[in-house]
mmCIF file of C-alpha atoms and ligand atoms in Angstrom:
data_model
loop_
_atom_site.group_PDB
_atom_site.id
_atom_site.type_symbol
_atom_site.label_atom_id
_atom_site.label_comp_id
_atom_site.label_asym_id
_atom_site.label_seq_id
_atom_site.Cartn_x
_atom_site.Cartn_y
_atom_site.Cartn_z
ATOM 1 C CA UNK A 1 2.322 26.100 14.542
ATOM 2 C CA UNK A 2 0.694 23.133 16.106
ATOM 3 C CA UNK A 3 -0.651 21.614 19.454
ATOM 4 C CA UNK A 4 -1.931 23.789 22.528
ATOM 5 C CA UNK A 5 0.255 26.883 23.514
ATOM 6 C CA UNK A 6 0.980 27.376 27.188
ATOM 7 C CA UNK A 7 3.764 29.720 26.899
ATOM 8 C CA UNK A 8 3.210 33.092 25.379
ATOM 9 C CA UNK A 9 7.116 33.905 25.115
ATOM 10 C CA UNK A 10 10.641 32.307 26.179
ATOM 11 C CA UNK A 11 13.040 34.490 26.985
ATOM 12 C CA UNK A 12 17.069 33.322 27.700
ATOM 13 C CA UNK A 13 19.763 35.677 29.361
ATOM 14 C CA UNK A 14 21.651 36.625 32.620
ATOM 15 C CA UNK A 15 19.889 37.936 35.565
ATOM 16 C CA UNK A 16 22.013 39.593 38.857
ATOM 17 C CA UNK A 17 21.708 40.835 41.707
ATOM 18 C CA UNK A 18 20.977 44.427 41.548
ATOM 19 C CA UNK A 19 22.619 46.901 44.185
ATOM 20 C CA UNK A 20 21.749 50.140 44.403
ATOM 21 C CA UNK A 21 22.426 52.721 46.624
ATOM 22 C CA UNK A 22 19.666 54.519 48.532
ATOM 23 C CA UNK A 23 21.523 58.085 48.403
ATOM 24 C CA UNK A 24 22.800 59.862 45.484
ATOM 25 C CA UNK A 25 26.141 60.293 45.306
ATOM 26 C CA UNK A 26 29.537 58.467 44.048
ATOM 27 C CA UNK A 27 29.553 54.880 45.067
ATOM 28 C CA UNK A 28 32.434 54.805 46.767
ATOM 29 C CA UNK A 29 30.547 57.019 49.350
ATOM 30 C CA UNK A 30 27.774 55.080 49.738
ATOM 31 C CA UNK A 31 26.793 53.336 53.059
ATOM 32 C CA UNK A 32 23.640 51.399 52.105
ATOM 33 C CA UNK A 33 21.976 50.112 49.805
ATOM 34 C CA UNK A 34 18.974 48.089 48.300
ATOM 35 C CA UNK A 35 19.116 44.567 46.646
ATOM 36 C CA UNK A 36 16.897 43.603 44.244
ATOM 37 C CA UNK A 37 17.309 41.643 40.682
ATOM 38 C CA UNK A 38 17.911 42.904 37.049
ATOM 39 C CA UNK A 39 18.312 41.641 33.700
ATOM 40 C CA UNK A 40 17.371 42.748 30.097
ATOM 41 C CA UNK A 41 15.566 39.361 29.582
ATOM 42 C CA UNK A 42 13.911 39.084 33.063
ATOM 43 C CA UNK A 43 12.809 42.838 33.075
ATOM 44 C CA UNK A 44 10.580 41.640 29.662
ATOM 45 C CA UNK A 45 10.047 37.971 31.562
ATOM 46 C CA UNK A 46 8.286 39.736 34.293
ATOM 47 C CA UNK A 47 6.767 43.180 32.595
ATOM 48 C CA UNK A 48 4.918 40.592 29.916
ATOM 49 C CA UNK A 49 3.459 38.840 33.091
ATOM 50 C CA UNK A 50 2.338 41.998 34.279
ATOM 51 C CA UNK A 51 0.555 42.705 31.129
ATOM 52 C CA UNK A 52 -0.882 38.638 31.378
ATOM 53 C CA UNK A 53 1.217 36.915 29.290
ATOM 54 C CA UNK A 54 2.514 33.539 30.356
ATOM 55 C CA UNK A 55 6.262 33.466 30.259
ATOM 56 C CA UNK A 56 9.129 31.467 30.623
ATOM 57 C CA UNK A 57 12.643 32.613 31.804
ATOM 58 C CA UNK A 58 16.096 30.845 31.215
ATOM 59 C CA UNK A 59 19.341 31.141 32.506
ATOM 60 C CA UNK A 60 22.097 29.646 34.134
ATOM 61 C CA UNK A 61 22.205 30.810 38.206
ATOM 62 C CA UNK A 62 24.745 29.478 40.639
ATOM 63 C CA UNK A 63 23.617 27.578 43.535
ATOM 64 C CA UNK A 64 23.934 30.362 45.688
ATOM 65 C CA UNK A 65 21.601 32.606 47.870
ATOM 66 C CA UNK A 66 22.115 34.847 45.191
ATOM 67 C CA UNK A 67 20.830 32.590 42.466
ATOM 68 C CA UNK A 68 18.406 31.724 45.014
ATOM 69 C CA UNK A 69 17.266 34.899 45.303
ATOM 70 C CA UNK A 70 16.868 35.626 41.256
ATOM 71 C CA UNK A 71 14.522 32.543 41.251
ATOM 72 C CA UNK A 72 12.040 32.801 44.145
ATOM 73 C CA UNK A 73 11.722 36.565 43.025
ATOM 74 C CA UNK A 74 10.598 35.824 39.481
ATOM 75 C CA UNK A 75 8.581 32.683 40.152
ATOM 76 C CA UNK A 76 7.210 34.903 42.809
ATOM 77 C CA UNK A 77 6.019 37.652 40.028
ATOM 78 C CA UNK A 78 4.596 34.601 37.983
ATOM 79 C CA UNK A 79 7.255 33.651 35.884
ATOM 80 C CA UNK A 80 8.045 30.168 34.969
ATOM 81 C CA UNK A 81 11.211 29.123 36.197
ATOM 82 C CA UNK A 82 11.210 25.406 35.923
ATOM 83 C CA UNK A 83 13.585 25.038 33.156
ATOM 84 C CA UNK A 84 16.826 27.191 34.507
ATOM 85 C CA UNK A 85 19.899 25.657 34.851
ATOM 86 C CA UNK A 86 21.912 25.529 37.961
ATOM 87 C CA UNK A 87 25.632 25.580 38.095
ATOM 88 C CA UNK A 88 27.692 24.396 40.994
ATOM 89 C CA UNK A 89 30.660 25.589 39.509
ATOM 90 C CA UNK A 90 30.127 29.211 39.108
ATOM 91 C CA UNK A 91 28.357 32.308 41.174
ATOM 92 C CA UNK A 92 25.605 34.360 40.218
ATOM 93 C CA UNK A 93 26.695 37.649 38.828
ATOM 94 C CA UNK A 94 25.695 41.042 41.091
ATOM 95 C CA UNK A 95 26.075 44.448 39.645
ATOM 96 C CA UNK A 96 25.637 48.644 41.178
ATOM 97 C CA UNK A 97 24.377 51.346 39.913
ATOM 98 C CA UNK A 98 25.684 54.984 40.709
ATOM 99 C CA UNK A 99 23.039 57.763 40.848
ATOM 100 C CA UNK A 100 25.155 60.719 40.355
ATOM 101 C CA UNK A 101 22.457 63.154 40.439
ATOM 102 C CA UNK A 102 22.658 63.820 36.281
ATOM 103 C CA UNK A 103 22.285 61.878 33.850
ATOM 104 C CA UNK A 104 22.154 57.929 33.056
ATOM 105 C CA UNK A 105 23.327 55.784 36.185
ATOM 106 C CA UNK A 106 26.774 54.435 35.877
ATOM 107 C CA UNK A 107 26.785 50.716 35.926
ATOM 108 C CA UNK A 108 29.518 48.308 37.781
ATOM 109 C CA UNK A 109 29.229 44.686 36.594
ATOM 110 C CA UNK A 110 30.555 41.574 38.240
ATOM 111 C CA UNK A 111 29.802 39.077 36.093
ATOM 112 C CA UNK A 112 32.915 37.754 34.563
ATOM 113 C CA UNK A 113 32.912 34.412 35.393
ATOM 114 C CA UNK A 114 29.703 34.519 36.165
ATOM 115 C CA UNK A 115 27.371 30.947 35.623
ATOM 116 C CA UNK A 116 25.212 32.628 33.095
ATOM 117 C CA UNK A 117 28.687 33.044 30.856
ATOM 118 C CA UNK A 118 29.250 29.912 30.860
ATOM 119 C CA UNK A 119 25.965 28.934 28.667
ATOM 120 C CA UNK A 120 26.904 26.875 25.595
ATOM 121 C CA UNK A 121 25.240 25.529 22.336
ATOM 122 C CA UNK A 122 25.082 22.300 24.423
ATOM 123 C CA UNK A 123 22.506 23.985 26.803
ATOM 124 C CA UNK A 124 19.902 25.081 24.286
ATOM 125 C CA UNK A 125 17.006 22.148 24.885
ATOM 126 C CA UNK A 126 14.640 22.066 22.208
ATOM 127 C CA UNK A 127 11.463 21.254 24.461
ATOM 128 C CA UNK A 128 11.952 24.972 26.240
ATOM 129 C CA UNK A 129 9.849 25.625 23.091
ATOM 130 C CA UNK A 130 7.672 23.091 23.762
ATOM 131 C CA UNK A 131 4.131 24.727 23.276
ATOM 132 C CA UNK A 132 5.665 27.828 22.846
ATOM 133 C CA UNK A 133 4.753 31.152 20.409
ATOM 134 C CA UNK A 134 7.942 33.456 20.321
ATOM 135 C CA UNK A 135 11.222 33.775 21.793
ATOM 136 C CA UNK A 136 12.950 37.106 23.170
ATOM 137 C CA UNK A 137 16.357 37.488 23.101
ATOM 138 C CA UNK A 138 18.978 40.187 23.277
ATOM 139 C CA UNK A 139 22.644 41.227 22.388
ATOM 140 C CA UNK A 140 23.867 41.258 26.168
ATOM 141 C CA UNK A 141 24.139 37.219 26.093
ATOM 142 C CA UNK A 142 26.012 37.208 23.552
ATOM 143 C CA UNK A 143 28.719 39.583 25.272
ATOM 144 C CA UNK A 144 28.954 37.390 28.350
ATOM 145 C CA UNK A 145 31.408 34.632 27.781
ATOM 146 C CA UNK A 146 33.439 32.194 24.617
ATOM 147 C CA UNK A 147 30.318 30.235 23.981
ATOM 148 C CA UNK A 148 27.400 32.526 24.606
ATOM 149 C CA UNK A 149 26.681 34.011 21.388
ATOM 150 C CA UNK A 150 26.691 30.292 19.806
ATOM 151 C CA UNK A 151 23.710 29.594 22.521
ATOM 152 C CA UNK A 152 21.691 32.701 21.760
ATOM 153 C CA UNK A 153 22.543 31.737 17.691
ATOM 154 C CA UNK A 154 21.029 27.852 18.574
ATOM 155 C CA UNK A 155 18.372 29.328 20.308
ATOM 156 C CA UNK A 156 17.028 31.743 17.183
ATOM 157 C CA UNK A 157 17.639 28.477 15.020
ATOM 158 C CA UNK A 158 15.844 26.248 16.950
ATOM 159 C CA UNK A 159 12.826 28.320 17.912
ATOM 160 C CA UNK A 160 12.253 29.128 14.376
ATOM 161 C CA UNK A 161 12.399 25.638 13.358
ATOM 162 C CA UNK A 162 10.017 24.852 16.361
ATOM 163 C CA UNK A 163 7.256 27.601 14.700
ATOM 164 C CA UNK A 164 8.280 30.536 17.063
ATOM 165 C CA UNK A 165 8.399 34.060 16.102
ATOM 166 C CA UNK A 166 11.694 35.649 17.377
ATOM 167 C CA UNK A 167 12.629 38.962 18.969
ATOM 168 C CA UNK A 168 15.894 40.342 19.008
ATOM 169 C CA UNK A 169 16.872 43.914 21.074
ATOM 170 C CA UNK A 170 20.473 44.726 20.287
ATOM 171 C CA UNK A 171 21.170 46.262 23.962
ATOM 172 C CA UNK A 172 24.127 47.434 23.335
ATOM 173 C CA UNK A 173 26.529 47.246 26.235
ATOM 174 C CA UNK A 174 29.886 48.555 25.364
ATOM 175 C CA UNK A 175 31.340 47.855 28.738
ATOM 176 C CA UNK A 176 31.064 44.304 28.240
ATOM 177 C CA UNK A 177 32.718 43.766 24.622
ATOM 178 C CA UNK A 178 34.990 45.018 21.902
ATOM 179 C CA UNK A 179 33.223 47.156 19.505
ATOM 180 C CA UNK A 180 34.374 45.170 16.553
ATOM 181 C CA UNK A 181 33.159 42.082 17.625
ATOM 182 C CA UNK A 182 29.953 43.453 19.566
ATOM 183 C CA UNK A 183 29.124 44.787 15.869
ATOM 184 C CA UNK A 184 29.540 41.529 13.511
ATOM 185 C CA UNK A 185 28.288 39.228 16.312
ATOM 186 C CA UNK A 186 24.888 41.652 16.692
ATOM 187 C CA UNK A 187 24.544 42.311 12.252
ATOM 188 C CA UNK A 188 25.234 38.262 11.939
ATOM 189 C CA UNK A 189 21.765 37.830 14.746
ATOM 190 C CA UNK A 190 19.472 40.102 12.700
ATOM 191 C CA UNK A 191 18.690 37.395 9.793
ATOM 192 C CA UNK A 192 17.838 35.164 12.947
ATOM 193 C CA UNK A 193 14.934 37.410 14.011
ATOM 194 C CA UNK A 194 11.205 38.702 12.727
ATOM 195 C CA UNK A 195 10.893 41.750 15.105
ATOM 196 C CA UNK A 196 14.108 43.769 15.364
ATOM 197 C CA UNK A 197 14.399 46.636 18.565
ATOM 198 C CA UNK A 198 17.562 48.887 17.824
ATOM 199 C CA UNK A 199 17.695 52.324 19.687
ATOM 200 C CA UNK A 200 18.522 54.957 16.978
ATOM 201 C CA UNK A 201 22.226 54.919 18.624
ATOM 202 C CA UNK A 202 22.421 51.101 18.124
ATOM 203 C CA UNK A 203 21.242 51.199 14.399
ATOM 204 C CA UNK A 204 24.168 53.576 14.183
ATOM 205 C CA UNK A 205 26.605 51.758 15.860
ATOM 206 C CA UNK A 206 25.803 48.746 13.375
ATOM 207 C CA UNK A 207 25.294 50.417 10.135
ATOM 208 C CA UNK A 208 26.955 53.718 10.495
ATOM 209 C CA UNK A 209 25.016 57.409 9.764
ATOM 210 C CA UNK A 210 21.639 57.014 7.708
ATOM 211 C CA UNK A 211 18.212 58.373 8.224
ATOM 212 C CA UNK A 212 15.885 56.302 9.937
ATOM 213 C CA UNK A 213 14.224 55.747 6.784
ATOM 214 C CA UNK A 214 17.056 53.977 5.514
ATOM 215 C CA UNK A 215 17.867 52.182 8.824
ATOM 216 C CA UNK A 216 14.274 51.039 8.495
ATOM 217 C CA UNK A 217 15.081 49.785 4.635
ATOM 218 C CA UNK A 218 18.164 48.510 5.845
ATOM 219 C CA UNK A 219 17.300 46.102 8.736
ATOM 220 C CA UNK A 220 14.287 44.850 6.851
ATOM 221 C CA UNK A 221 16.262 43.545 3.565
ATOM 222 C CA UNK A 222 18.283 41.552 6.446
ATOM 223 C CA UNK A 223 15.408 39.610 7.251
ATOM 224 C CA UNK A 224 13.272 40.377 10.109
ATOM 225 C CA UNK A 225 9.817 41.606 9.183
ATOM 226 C CA UNK A 226 8.980 43.947 11.887
ATOM 227 C CA UNK A 227 11.246 46.709 13.061
ATOM 228 C CA UNK A 228 10.721 48.969 15.803
ATOM 229 C CA UNK A 229 13.619 51.829 15.842
ATOM 230 C CA UNK A 230 13.172 53.508 19.278
ATOM 231 C CA UNK A 231 14.082 57.740 18.961
ATOM 232 C CA UNK A 232 14.307 58.322 22.767
ATOM 233 C CA UNK A 233 12.391 61.505 23.301
ATOM 234 C CA UNK A 234 10.986 61.478 19.869
ATOM 235 C CA UNK A 235 8.607 57.926 20.569
ATOM 236 C CA UNK A 236 9.455 55.678 17.614
ATOM 237 C CA UNK A 237 8.886 54.820 14.447
ATOM 238 C CA UNK A 238 8.016 51.022 13.138
ATOM 239 C CA UNK A 239 8.847 49.436 9.528
ATOM 240 C CA UNK A 240 7.108 45.792 8.033
ATOM 241 C CA UNK A 241 6.300 45.230 4.150
ATOM 242 C CA UNK A 242 4.741 48.363 2.929
ATOM 243 C CA UNK A 243 4.224 50.278 6.070
ATOM 244 C CA UNK A 244 5.924 52.677 7.741
ATOM 245 C CA UNK A 245 4.266 54.455 11.016
ATOM 246 C CA UNK A 246 5.481 56.744 13.995
ATOM 247 C CA UNK A 247 4.290 56.918 17.463
ATOM 248 C CA UNK A 248 4.750 60.245 19.399
ATOM 249 C CA UNK A 249 6.421 59.992 22.903
ATOM 250 C CA UNK A 250 4.767 59.844 26.083
ATOM 251 C CA UNK A 251 5.751 62.616 27.800
ATOM 252 C CA UNK A 252 7.381 63.018 31.340
ATOM 253 C CA UNK A 253 8.855 65.473 33.591
ATOM 254 C CA UNK A 254 11.351 64.226 35.570
ATOM 255 C CA UNK A 255 13.384 61.107 34.963
ATOM 256 C CA UNK A 256 14.718 59.434 37.847
ATOM 257 C CA UNK A 257 16.301 56.160 36.402
ATOM 258 C CA UNK A 258 16.746 55.372 32.686
ATOM 259 C CA UNK A 259 18.263 51.569 32.572
ATOM 260 C CA UNK A 260 15.126 49.246 31.795
ATOM 261 C CA UNK A 261 13.609 51.843 29.299
ATOM 262 C CA UNK A 262 14.022 49.793 26.466
ATOM 263 C CA UNK A 263 13.203 46.465 28.013
ATOM 264 C CA UNK A 264 10.205 48.059 28.649
ATOM 265 C CA UNK A 265 9.931 49.708 25.386
ATOM 266 C CA UNK A 266 10.054 45.615 24.013
ATOM 267 C CA UNK A 267 7.497 44.833 27.062
ATOM 268 C CA UNK A 268 4.859 47.329 25.553
ATOM 269 C CA UNK A 269 5.565 46.223 21.968
ATOM 270 C CA UNK A 270 5.521 42.552 22.226
ATOM 271 C CA UNK A 271 2.522 42.643 24.492
ATOM 272 C CA UNK A 272 0.185 43.993 21.662
ATOM 273 C CA UNK A 273 1.682 41.776 19.231
ATOM 274 C CA UNK A 274 0.647 39.004 20.480
ATOM 275 C CA UNK A 275 -2.697 39.552 21.760
ATOM 276 C CA UNK A 276 -2.980 38.305 17.950
ATOM 277 C CA UNK A 277 -2.967 34.810 17.437
ATOM 278 C CA UNK A 278 -0.799 35.667 14.050
ATOM 279 C CA UNK A 279 1.603 38.641 15.426
ATOM 280 C CA UNK A 280 3.658 38.689 12.185
ATOM 281 C CA UNK A 281 0.305 38.340 9.485
ATOM 282 C CA UNK A 282 1.172 41.118 6.905
ATOM 283 C CA UNK A 283 -2.830 42.099 7.141
ATOM 284 C CA UNK A 284 -2.925 42.684 10.802
ATOM 285 C CA UNK A 285 0.498 44.566 10.935
ATOM 286 C CA UNK A 286 -1.200 48.022 9.496
ATOM 287 C CA UNK A 287 -3.448 47.780 12.616
ATOM 288 C CA UNK A 288 -1.042 46.581 15.445
ATOM 289 C CA UNK A 289 2.382 48.008 14.375
ATOM 290 C CA UNK A 290 1.204 51.933 15.193
ATOM 291 C CA UNK A 291 -0.762 50.261 18.469
ATOM 292 C CA UNK A 292 2.577 48.430 19.512
ATOM 293 C CA UNK A 293 4.710 51.734 19.317
ATOM 294 C CA UNK A 294 2.417 53.568 21.151
ATOM 295 C CA UNK A 295 2.203 51.386 24.079
ATOM 296 C CA UNK A 296 5.742 50.541 23.612
ATOM 297 C CA UNK A 297 6.745 54.581 23.802
ATOM 298 C CA UNK A 298 4.251 54.888 27.526
ATOM 299 C CA UNK A 299 6.207 51.713 29.115
ATOM 300 C CA UNK A 300 9.574 53.016 28.028
ATOM 301 C CA UNK A 301 8.240 56.207 29.701
ATOM 302 C CA UNK A 302 7.229 54.869 32.660
ATOM 303 C CA UNK A 303 10.296 52.814 33.034
ATOM 304 C CA UNK A 304 12.153 56.063 33.617
ATOM 305 C CA UNK A 305 9.883 57.176 36.287
ATOM 306 C CA UNK A 306 11.089 54.801 39.166
ATOM 307 C CA UNK A 307 14.082 53.572 40.719
ATOM 308 C CA UNK A 308 14.831 50.331 39.719
ATOM 309 C CA UNK A 309 14.966 48.308 36.433
ATOM 310 C CA UNK A 310 11.498 46.655 36.473
ATOM 311 C CA UNK A 311 9.422 46.903 39.702
ATOM 312 C CA UNK A 312 7.566 49.923 38.667
ATOM 313 C CA UNK A 313 6.127 48.457 35.412
ATOM 314 C CA UNK A 314 2.627 48.716 35.144
ATOM 315 C CA UNK A 315 -0.020 45.500 35.173
ATOM 316 C CA UNK A 316 -2.910 45.299 32.204
ATOM 317 C CA UNK A 317 -5.318 47.241 33.638
ATOM 318 C CA UNK A 318 -2.768 50.194 35.003
ATOM 319 C CA UNK A 319 -1.534 50.446 31.129
ATOM 320 C CA UNK A 320 -5.075 50.387 29.812
ATOM 321 C CA UNK A 321 -6.156 53.246 32.202
ATOM 322 C CA UNK A 322 -3.327 55.010 31.173
ATOM 323 C CA UNK A 323 -3.728 54.658 27.142
ATOM 324 C CA UNK A 324 -7.559 55.429 27.557
ATOM 325 C CA UNK A 325 -6.673 59.165 29.324
ATOM 326 C CA UNK A 326 -8.716 58.203 32.585
ATOM 327 C CA UNK A 327 -7.261 59.175 35.998
ATOM 328 C CA UNK A 328 -6.535 56.592 38.270
ATOM 329 C CA UNK A 329 -8.532 56.898 42.193
ATOM 330 C CA UNK A 330 -5.540 56.472 44.279
ATOM 331 C CA UNK A 331 -6.434 57.841 47.475
HETATM 332 O O1 LIG B 401 18.348 47.047 30.135
HETATM 333 C C1 LIG B 401 18.249 46.653 31.604
HETATM 334 C C2 LIG B 401 19.786 45.919 31.765
HETATM 335 O O2 LIG B 401 20.798 46.597 31.072
HETATM 336 C C3 LIG B 401 19.611 45.628 33.104
HETATM 337 O O3 LIG B 401 18.616 45.226 33.792
HETATM 338 C C4 LIG B 401 20.818 44.744 33.670
HETATM 339 O O4 LIG B 401 20.908 43.080 31.980
HETATM 340 C C5 LIG B 401 21.651 44.354 32.284
HETATM 341 C C6 LIG B 401 22.491 44.573 31.985
HETATM 342 O O5 LIG B 401 23.309 43.570 31.213
HETATM 343 O O6 LIG B 401 22.818 45.901 31.622
#
């Protein structure tokens, strides 16, 4: 890579306005909602910005109050929104969560035909990657519209041609597409990334039942140099050429909201890798891979402690304090 790098991470994907009921119970009886924003890629953008990284988030937004709210929230948190595209003909998407008081929240999307679902390869501009080190994308965007999978493919290829490394979180969303399409599209994108971040269930969805080691080997053989396999309550395991390491989970006593935990994991993982100038250099990985998994596990666990997809994510000093085991002064 040459030239001065002013952006650590570029990320591309849909953000929606998120409406969360203020009380638990069935959505149809919920009278009051809080309003925020959410989206896997913007969750990562916000998280990495809190950890001191420079992040550019790109999407298509409708020209409407919700699009304005998403852009101003991200910009207000310090994310670069200068490359966001505006679509005068399609709306910004919204989604609702339902907290039944047990299990994972139910999610209801209103995003078909949204501005971001019209993302197409012709939108991807090579200049987006100028001065940037890394691209992060997820498997949600390819599920959104007719051309969004090709748009993601184009972005991954363009970023790599321009010397960026690429991470890919499959983020399987069964509500958005048919299983066979999801499987073949997600598998086709893995060879275009350097860092692959599946959960155990997603690995099984993609490759069928195998051991954790077999998943690691199989994904490494597909091209990425680093695999981080999320094991939920059992922590995570990382794979790189000649390297296997397991990181213990960060224990939490109660779970409030699991949505966003995978994005928090990606945030923690990438933040450690990107602390090095050459994140994927094999000699450095034996030190950084275990550190990255450890922080990723903590970040993922912390994300389950609050309602909302990103608001409770820690700052760099908070995560460093938690990692050092020191008590914070709260009053
Ligand atoms: O990973 C969290 C995301 O799922 C959430 O923020 C909303 O992007 C979203 C989606 O498509 O589900």
